[in-house]
mmCIF file of the C-alpha atoms, coordinates in Angstrom:
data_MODEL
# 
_entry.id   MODEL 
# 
loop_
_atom_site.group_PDB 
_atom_site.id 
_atom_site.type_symbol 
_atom_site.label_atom_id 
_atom_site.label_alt_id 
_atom_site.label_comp_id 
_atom_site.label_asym_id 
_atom_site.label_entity_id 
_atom_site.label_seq_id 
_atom_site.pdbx_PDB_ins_code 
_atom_site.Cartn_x 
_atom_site.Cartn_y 
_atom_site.Cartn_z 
_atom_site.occupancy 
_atom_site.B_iso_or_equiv 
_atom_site.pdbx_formal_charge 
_atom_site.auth_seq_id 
_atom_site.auth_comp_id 
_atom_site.auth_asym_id 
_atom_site.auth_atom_id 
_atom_site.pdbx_PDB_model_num 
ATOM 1   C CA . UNK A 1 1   ? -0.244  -23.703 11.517  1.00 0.00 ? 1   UNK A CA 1 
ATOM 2   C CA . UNK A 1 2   ? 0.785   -20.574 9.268   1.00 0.00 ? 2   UNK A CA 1 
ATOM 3   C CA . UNK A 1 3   ? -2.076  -18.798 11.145  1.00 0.00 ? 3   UNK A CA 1 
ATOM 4   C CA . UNK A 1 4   ? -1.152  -19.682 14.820  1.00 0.00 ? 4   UNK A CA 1 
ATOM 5   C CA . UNK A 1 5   ? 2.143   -18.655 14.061  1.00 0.00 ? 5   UNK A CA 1 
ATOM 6   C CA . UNK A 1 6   ? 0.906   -15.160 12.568  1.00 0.00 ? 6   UNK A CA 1 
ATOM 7   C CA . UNK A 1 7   ? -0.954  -14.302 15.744  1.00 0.00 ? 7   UNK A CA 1 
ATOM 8   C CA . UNK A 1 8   ? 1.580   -15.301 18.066  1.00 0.00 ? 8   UNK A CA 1 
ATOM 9   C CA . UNK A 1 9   ? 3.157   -12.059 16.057  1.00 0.00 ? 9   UNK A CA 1 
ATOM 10  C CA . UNK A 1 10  ? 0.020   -10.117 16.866  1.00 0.00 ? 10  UNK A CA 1 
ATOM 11  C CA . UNK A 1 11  ? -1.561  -10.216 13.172  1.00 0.00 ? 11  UNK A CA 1 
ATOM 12  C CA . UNK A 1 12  ? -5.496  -11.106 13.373  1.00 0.00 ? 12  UNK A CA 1 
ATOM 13  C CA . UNK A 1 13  ? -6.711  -12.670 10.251  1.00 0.00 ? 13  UNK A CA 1 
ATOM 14  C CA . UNK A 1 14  ? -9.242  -10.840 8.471   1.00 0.00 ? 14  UNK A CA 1 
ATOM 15  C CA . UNK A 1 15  ? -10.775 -11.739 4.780   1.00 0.00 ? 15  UNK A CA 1 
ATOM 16  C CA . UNK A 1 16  ? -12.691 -9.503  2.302   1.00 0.00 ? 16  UNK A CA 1 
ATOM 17  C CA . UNK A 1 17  ? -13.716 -10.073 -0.846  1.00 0.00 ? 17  UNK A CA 1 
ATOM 18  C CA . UNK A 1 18  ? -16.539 -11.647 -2.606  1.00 0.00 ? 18  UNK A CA 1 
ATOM 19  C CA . UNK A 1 19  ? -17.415 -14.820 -4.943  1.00 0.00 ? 19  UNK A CA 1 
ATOM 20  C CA . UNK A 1 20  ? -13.430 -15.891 -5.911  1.00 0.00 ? 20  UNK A CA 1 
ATOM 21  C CA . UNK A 1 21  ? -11.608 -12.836 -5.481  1.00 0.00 ? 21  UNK A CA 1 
ATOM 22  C CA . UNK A 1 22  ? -10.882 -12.377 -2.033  1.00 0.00 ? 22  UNK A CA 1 
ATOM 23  C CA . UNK A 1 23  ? -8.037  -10.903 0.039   1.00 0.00 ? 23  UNK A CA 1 
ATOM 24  C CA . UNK A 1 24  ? -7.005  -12.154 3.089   1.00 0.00 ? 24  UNK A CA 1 
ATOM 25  C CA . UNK A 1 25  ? -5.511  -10.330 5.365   1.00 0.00 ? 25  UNK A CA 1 
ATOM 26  C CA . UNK A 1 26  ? -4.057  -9.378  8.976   1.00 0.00 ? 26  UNK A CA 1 
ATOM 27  C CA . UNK A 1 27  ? -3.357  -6.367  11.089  1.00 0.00 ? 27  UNK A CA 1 
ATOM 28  C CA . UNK A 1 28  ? 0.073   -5.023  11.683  1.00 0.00 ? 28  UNK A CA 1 
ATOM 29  C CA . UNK A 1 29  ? 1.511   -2.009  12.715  1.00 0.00 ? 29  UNK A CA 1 
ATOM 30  C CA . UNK A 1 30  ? 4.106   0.101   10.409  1.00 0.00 ? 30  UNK A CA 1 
ATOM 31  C CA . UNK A 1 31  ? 5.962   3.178   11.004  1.00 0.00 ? 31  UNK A CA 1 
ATOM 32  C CA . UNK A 1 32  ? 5.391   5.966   8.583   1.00 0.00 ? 32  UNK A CA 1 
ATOM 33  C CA . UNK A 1 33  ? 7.622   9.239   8.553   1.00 0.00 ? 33  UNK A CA 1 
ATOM 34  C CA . UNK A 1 34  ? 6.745   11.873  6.380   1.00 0.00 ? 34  UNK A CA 1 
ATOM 35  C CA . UNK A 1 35  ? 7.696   15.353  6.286   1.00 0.00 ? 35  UNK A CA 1 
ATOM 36  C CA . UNK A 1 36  ? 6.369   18.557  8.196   1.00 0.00 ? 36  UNK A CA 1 
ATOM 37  C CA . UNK A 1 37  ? 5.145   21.779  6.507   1.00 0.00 ? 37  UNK A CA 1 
ATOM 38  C CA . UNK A 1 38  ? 9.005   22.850  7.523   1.00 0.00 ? 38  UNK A CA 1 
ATOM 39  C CA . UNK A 1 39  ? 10.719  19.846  5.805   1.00 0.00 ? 39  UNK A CA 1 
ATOM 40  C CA . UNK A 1 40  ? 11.221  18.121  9.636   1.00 0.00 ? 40  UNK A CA 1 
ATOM 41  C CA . UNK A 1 41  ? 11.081  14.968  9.477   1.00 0.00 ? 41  UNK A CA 1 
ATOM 42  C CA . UNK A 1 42  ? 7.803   13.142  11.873  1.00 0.00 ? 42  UNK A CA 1 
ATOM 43  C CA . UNK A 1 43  ? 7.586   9.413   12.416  1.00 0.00 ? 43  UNK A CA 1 
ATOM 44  C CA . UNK A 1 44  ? 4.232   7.710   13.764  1.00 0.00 ? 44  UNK A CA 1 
ATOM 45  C CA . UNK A 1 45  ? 2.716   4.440   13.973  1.00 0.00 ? 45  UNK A CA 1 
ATOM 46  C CA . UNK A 1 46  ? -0.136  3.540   11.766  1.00 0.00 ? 46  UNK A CA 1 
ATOM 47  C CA . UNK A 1 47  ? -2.567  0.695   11.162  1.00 0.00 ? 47  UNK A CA 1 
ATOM 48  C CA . UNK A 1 48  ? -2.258  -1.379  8.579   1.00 0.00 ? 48  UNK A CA 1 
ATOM 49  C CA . UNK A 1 49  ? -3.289  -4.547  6.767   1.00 0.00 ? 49  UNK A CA 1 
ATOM 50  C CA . UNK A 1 50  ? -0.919  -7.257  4.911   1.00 0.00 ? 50  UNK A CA 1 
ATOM 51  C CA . UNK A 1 51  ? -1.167  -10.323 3.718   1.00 0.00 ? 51  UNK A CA 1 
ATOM 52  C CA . UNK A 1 52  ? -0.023  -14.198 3.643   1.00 0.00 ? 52  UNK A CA 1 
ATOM 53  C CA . UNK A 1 53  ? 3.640   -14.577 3.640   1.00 0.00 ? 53  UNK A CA 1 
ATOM 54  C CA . UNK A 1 54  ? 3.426   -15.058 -0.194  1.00 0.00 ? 54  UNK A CA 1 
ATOM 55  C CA . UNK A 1 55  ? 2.188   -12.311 -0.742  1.00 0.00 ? 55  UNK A CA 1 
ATOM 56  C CA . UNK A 1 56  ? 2.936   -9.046  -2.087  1.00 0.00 ? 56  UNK A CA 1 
ATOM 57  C CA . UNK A 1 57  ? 0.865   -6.095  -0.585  1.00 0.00 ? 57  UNK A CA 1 
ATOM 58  C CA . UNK A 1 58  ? -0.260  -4.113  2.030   1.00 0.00 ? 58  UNK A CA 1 
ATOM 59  C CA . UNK A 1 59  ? -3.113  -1.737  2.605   1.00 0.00 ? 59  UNK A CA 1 
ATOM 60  C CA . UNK A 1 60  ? -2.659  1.571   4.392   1.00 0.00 ? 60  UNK A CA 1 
ATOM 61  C CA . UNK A 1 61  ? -5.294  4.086   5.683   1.00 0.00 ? 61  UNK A CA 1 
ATOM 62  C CA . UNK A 1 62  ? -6.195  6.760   3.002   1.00 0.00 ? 62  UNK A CA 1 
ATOM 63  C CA . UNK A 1 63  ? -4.784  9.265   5.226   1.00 0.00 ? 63  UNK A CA 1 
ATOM 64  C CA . UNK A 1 64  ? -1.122  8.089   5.326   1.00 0.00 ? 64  UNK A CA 1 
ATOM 65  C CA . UNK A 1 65  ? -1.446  7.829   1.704   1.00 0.00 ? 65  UNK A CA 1 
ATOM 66  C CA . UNK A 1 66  ? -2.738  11.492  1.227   1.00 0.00 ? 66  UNK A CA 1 
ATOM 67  C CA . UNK A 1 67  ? 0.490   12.338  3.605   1.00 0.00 ? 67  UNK A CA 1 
ATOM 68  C CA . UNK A 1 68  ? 3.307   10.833  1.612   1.00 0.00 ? 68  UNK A CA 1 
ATOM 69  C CA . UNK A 1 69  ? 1.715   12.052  -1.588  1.00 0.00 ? 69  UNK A CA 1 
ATOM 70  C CA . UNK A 1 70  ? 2.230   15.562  -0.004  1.00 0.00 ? 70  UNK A CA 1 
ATOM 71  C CA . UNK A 1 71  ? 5.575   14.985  1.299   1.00 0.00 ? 71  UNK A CA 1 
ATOM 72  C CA . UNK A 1 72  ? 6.647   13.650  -2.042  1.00 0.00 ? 72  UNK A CA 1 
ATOM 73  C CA . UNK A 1 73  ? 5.110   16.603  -4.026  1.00 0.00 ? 73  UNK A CA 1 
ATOM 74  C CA . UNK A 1 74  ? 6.500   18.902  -1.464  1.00 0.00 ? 74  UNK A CA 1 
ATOM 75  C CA . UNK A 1 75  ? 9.934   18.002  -2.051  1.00 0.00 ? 75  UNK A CA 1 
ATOM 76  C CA . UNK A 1 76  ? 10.177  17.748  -5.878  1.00 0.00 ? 76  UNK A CA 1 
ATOM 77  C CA . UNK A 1 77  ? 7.832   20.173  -6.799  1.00 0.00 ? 77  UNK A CA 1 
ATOM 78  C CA . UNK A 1 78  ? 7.695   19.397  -10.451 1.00 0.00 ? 78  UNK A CA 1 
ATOM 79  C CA . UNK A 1 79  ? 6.234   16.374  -12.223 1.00 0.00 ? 79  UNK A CA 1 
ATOM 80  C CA . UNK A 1 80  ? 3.697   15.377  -9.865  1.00 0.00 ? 80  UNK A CA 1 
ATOM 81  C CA . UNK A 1 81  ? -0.240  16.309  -9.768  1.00 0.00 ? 81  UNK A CA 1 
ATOM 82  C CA . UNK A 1 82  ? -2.292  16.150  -6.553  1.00 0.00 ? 82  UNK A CA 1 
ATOM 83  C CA . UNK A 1 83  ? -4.490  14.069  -8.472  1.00 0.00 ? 83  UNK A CA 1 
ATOM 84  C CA . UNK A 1 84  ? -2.603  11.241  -9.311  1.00 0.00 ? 84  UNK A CA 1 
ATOM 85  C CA . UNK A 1 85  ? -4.599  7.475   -9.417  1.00 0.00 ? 85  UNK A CA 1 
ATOM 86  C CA . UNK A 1 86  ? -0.816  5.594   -8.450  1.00 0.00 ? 86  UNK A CA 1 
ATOM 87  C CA . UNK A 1 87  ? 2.316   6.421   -7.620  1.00 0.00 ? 87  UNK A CA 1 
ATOM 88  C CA . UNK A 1 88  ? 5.435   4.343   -8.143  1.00 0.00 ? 88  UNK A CA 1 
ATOM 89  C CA . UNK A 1 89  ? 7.648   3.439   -4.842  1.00 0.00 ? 89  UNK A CA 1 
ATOM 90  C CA . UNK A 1 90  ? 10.569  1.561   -4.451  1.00 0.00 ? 90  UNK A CA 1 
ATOM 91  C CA . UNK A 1 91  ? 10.706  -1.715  -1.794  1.00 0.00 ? 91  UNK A CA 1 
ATOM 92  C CA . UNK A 1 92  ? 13.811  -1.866  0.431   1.00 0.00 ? 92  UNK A CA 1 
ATOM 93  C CA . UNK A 1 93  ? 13.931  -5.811  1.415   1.00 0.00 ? 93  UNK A CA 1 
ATOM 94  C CA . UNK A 1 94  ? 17.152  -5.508  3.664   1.00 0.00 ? 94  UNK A CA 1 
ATOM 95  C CA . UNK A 1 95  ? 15.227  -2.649  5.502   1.00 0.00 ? 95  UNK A CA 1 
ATOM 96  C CA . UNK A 1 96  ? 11.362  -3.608  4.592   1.00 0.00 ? 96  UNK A CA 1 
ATOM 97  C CA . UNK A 1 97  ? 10.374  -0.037  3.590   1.00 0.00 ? 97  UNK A CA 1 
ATOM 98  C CA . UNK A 1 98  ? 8.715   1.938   0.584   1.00 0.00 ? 98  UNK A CA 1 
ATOM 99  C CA . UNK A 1 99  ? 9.908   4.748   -0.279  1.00 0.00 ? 99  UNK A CA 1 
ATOM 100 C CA . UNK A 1 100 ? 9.877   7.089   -3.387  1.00 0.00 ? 100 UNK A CA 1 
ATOM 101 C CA . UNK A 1 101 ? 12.987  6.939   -5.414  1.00 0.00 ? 101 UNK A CA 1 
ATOM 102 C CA . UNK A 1 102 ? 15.771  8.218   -3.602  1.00 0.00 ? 102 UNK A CA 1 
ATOM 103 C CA . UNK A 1 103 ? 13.955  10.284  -1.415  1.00 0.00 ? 103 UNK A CA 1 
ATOM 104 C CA . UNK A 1 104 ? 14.774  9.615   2.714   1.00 0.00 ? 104 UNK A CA 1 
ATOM 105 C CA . UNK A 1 105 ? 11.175  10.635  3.218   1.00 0.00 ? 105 UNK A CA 1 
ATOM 106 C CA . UNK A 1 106 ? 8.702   9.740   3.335   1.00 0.00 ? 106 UNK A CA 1 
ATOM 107 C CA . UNK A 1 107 ? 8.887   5.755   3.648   1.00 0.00 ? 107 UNK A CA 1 
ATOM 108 C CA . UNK A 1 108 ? 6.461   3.278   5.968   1.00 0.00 ? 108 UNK A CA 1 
ATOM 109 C CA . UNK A 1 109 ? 8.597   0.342   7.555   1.00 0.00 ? 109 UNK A CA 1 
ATOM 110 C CA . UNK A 1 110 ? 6.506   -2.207  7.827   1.00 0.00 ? 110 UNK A CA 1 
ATOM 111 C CA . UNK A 1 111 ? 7.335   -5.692  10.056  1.00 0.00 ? 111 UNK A CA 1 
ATOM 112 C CA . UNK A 1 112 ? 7.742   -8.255  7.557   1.00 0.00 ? 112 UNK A CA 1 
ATOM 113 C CA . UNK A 1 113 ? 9.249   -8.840  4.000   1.00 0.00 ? 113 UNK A CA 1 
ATOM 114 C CA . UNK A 1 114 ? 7.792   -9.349  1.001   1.00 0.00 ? 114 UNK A CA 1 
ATOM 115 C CA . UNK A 1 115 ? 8.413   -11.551 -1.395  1.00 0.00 ? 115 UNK A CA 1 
ATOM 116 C CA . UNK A 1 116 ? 11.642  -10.550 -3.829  1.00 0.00 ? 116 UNK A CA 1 
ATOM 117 C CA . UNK A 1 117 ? 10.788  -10.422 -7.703  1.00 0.00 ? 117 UNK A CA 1 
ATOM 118 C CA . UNK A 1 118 ? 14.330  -10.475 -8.543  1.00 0.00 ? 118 UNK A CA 1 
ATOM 119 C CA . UNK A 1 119 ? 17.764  -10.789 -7.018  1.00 0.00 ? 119 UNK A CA 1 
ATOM 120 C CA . UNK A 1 120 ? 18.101  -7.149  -6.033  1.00 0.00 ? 120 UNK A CA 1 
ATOM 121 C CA . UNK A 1 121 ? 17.491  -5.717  -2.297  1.00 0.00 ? 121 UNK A CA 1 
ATOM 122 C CA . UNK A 1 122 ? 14.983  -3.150  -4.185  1.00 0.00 ? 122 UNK A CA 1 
ATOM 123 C CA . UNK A 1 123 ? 12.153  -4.209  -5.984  1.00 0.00 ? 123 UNK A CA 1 
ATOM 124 C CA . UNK A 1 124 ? 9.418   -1.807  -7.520  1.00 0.00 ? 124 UNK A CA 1 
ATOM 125 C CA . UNK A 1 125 ? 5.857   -1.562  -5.782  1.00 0.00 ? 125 UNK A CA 1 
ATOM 126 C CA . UNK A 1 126 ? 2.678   1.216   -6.750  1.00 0.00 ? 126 UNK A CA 1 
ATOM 127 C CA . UNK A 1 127 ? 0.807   3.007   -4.450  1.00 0.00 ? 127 UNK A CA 1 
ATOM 128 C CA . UNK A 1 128 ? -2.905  3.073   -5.880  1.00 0.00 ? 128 UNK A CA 1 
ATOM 129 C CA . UNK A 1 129 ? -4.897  6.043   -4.855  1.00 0.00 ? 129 UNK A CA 1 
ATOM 130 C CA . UNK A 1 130 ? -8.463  4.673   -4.533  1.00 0.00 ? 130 UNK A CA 1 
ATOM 131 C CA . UNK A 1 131 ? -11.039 3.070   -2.504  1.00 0.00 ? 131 UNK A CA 1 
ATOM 132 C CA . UNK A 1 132 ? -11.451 2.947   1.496   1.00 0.00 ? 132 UNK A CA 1 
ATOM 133 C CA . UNK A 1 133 ? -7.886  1.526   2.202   1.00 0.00 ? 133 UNK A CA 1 
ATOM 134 C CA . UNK A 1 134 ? -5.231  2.339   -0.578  1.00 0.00 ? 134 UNK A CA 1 
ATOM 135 C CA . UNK A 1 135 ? -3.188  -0.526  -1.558  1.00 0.00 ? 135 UNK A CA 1 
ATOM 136 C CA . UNK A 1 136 ? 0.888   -0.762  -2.202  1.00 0.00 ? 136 UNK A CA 1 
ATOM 137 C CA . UNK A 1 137 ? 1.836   -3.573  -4.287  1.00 0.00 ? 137 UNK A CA 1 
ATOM 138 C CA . UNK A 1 138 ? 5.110   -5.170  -5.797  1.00 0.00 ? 138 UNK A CA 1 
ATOM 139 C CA . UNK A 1 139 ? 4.804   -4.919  -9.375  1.00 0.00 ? 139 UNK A CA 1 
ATOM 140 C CA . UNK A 1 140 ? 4.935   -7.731  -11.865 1.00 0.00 ? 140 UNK A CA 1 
ATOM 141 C CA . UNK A 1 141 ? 2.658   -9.681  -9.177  1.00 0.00 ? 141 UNK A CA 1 
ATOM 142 C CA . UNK A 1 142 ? -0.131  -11.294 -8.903  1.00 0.00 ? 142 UNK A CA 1 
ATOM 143 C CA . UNK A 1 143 ? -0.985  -8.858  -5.845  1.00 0.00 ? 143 UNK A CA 1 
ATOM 144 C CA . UNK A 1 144 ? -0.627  -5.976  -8.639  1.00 0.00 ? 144 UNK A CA 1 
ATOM 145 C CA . UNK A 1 145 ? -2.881  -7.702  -11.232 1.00 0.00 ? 145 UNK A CA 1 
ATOM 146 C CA . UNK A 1 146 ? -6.069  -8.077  -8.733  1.00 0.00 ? 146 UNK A CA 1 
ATOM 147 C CA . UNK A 1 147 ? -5.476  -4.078  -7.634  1.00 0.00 ? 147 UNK A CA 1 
ATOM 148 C CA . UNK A 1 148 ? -5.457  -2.733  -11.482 1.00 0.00 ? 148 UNK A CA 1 
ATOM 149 C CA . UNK A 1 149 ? -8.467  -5.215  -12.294 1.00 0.00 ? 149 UNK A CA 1 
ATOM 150 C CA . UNK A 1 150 ? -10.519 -3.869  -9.189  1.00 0.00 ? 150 UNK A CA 1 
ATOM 151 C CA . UNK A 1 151 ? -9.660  -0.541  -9.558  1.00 0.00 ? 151 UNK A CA 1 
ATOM 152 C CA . UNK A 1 152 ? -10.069 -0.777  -13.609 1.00 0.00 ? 152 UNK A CA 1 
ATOM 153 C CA . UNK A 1 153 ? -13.971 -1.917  -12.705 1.00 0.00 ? 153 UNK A CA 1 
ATOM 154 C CA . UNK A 1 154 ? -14.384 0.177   -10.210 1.00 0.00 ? 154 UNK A CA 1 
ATOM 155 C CA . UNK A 1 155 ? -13.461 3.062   -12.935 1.00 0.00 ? 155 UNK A CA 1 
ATOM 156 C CA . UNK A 1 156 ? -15.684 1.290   -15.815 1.00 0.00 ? 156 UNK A CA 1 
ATOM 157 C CA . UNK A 1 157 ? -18.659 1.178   -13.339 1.00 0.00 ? 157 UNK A CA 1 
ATOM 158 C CA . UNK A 1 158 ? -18.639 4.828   -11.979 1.00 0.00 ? 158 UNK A CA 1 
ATOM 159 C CA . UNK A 1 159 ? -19.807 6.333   -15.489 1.00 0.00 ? 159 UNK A CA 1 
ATOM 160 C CA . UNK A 1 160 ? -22.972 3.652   -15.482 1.00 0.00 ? 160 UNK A CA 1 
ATOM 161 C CA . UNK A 1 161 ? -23.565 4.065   -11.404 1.00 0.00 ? 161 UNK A CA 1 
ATOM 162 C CA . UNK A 1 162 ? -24.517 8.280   -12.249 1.00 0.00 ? 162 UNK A CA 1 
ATOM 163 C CA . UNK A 1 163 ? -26.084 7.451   -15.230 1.00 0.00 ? 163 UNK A CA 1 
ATOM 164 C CA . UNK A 1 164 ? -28.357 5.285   -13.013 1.00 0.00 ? 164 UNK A CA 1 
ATOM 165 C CA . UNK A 1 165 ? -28.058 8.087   -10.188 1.00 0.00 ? 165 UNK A CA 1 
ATOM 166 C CA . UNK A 1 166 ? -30.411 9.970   -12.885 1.00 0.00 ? 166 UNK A CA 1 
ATOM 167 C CA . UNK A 1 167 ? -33.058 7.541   -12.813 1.00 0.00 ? 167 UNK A CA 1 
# 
């Protein structure tokens, strides 16, 4: 039923994943607006990927995640590196958008909620910075815990995949 319903919306279903840890997951569209090199403002519809209703993530092409990086670093100037593994957002439930503190821009409105960890309208999500489609997750979720323990292998593994490189 819950998956009907979904593609009536115009999600397709899509899972990854192997053994037990799996994502499911469906395509939807978001707006993104980020900033020009002249501080204008530029909106554009993206791709994206997010999940059950219960849920507490979405993925979003490397690309868009490069661009509000930019944007972000762009505007503050100080305290940010370009090579940052996560950044920390802000999610607007009455709105459905990230966004980065109490910056306008950038921010991606995406078509659904996701589920509130409090009471508040704003709850606190990370952008992580790594593998084909970077993920934005509300913190203190489950959704969080399987990004930091992939992406926590992922960096464990990279030393012993050169060393076998070398062999």
């Amino acid at each position: 039923m819950r998956y009907s319903l979904l593609q009536r919306y115009g999600f397709k279903r899509r899972i990854v994943g192997l053994n037990s840890w799996y994502r499911s997951f469906h395509e939807a569209k978001a707006r993104v607006t980020t900033l020009d090199p002249k501080g204008l403002p530029i909106s554009y519809e993206t791709e994206i990927r997010v999940g059950e209703p219960h849920e507490a993530y979405i993925y979003i092409d490397p690309g868009v995640g490069r661009a509000i990086k930019s944007s972000i670093i762009q505007q503050i100037r100080e305290g940010l590196t370009r090579n940052l593994e996560k950044l920390s957002l802000d999610f607007n439930h009455k709105s459905n958008y990230f966004a980065y503190k109490n910056l306008p821009f950038p921010r991606i409105n995406i078509p659904q909620d996701l589920p509130r960890q409090t009471s508040s309208n704003i709850s606190p999500a990370t952008l992580w910075f790594s593998g084909n489609w970077y993920a934005i997750t509300l913190d203190g979720t489950p959704d969080e815990s399987f990004e930091r323990a992939s992406r926590d292998s992922a960096s464990e593994l990279k030393g012993a995949l050169e060393k076998l490189k070398d062999h």
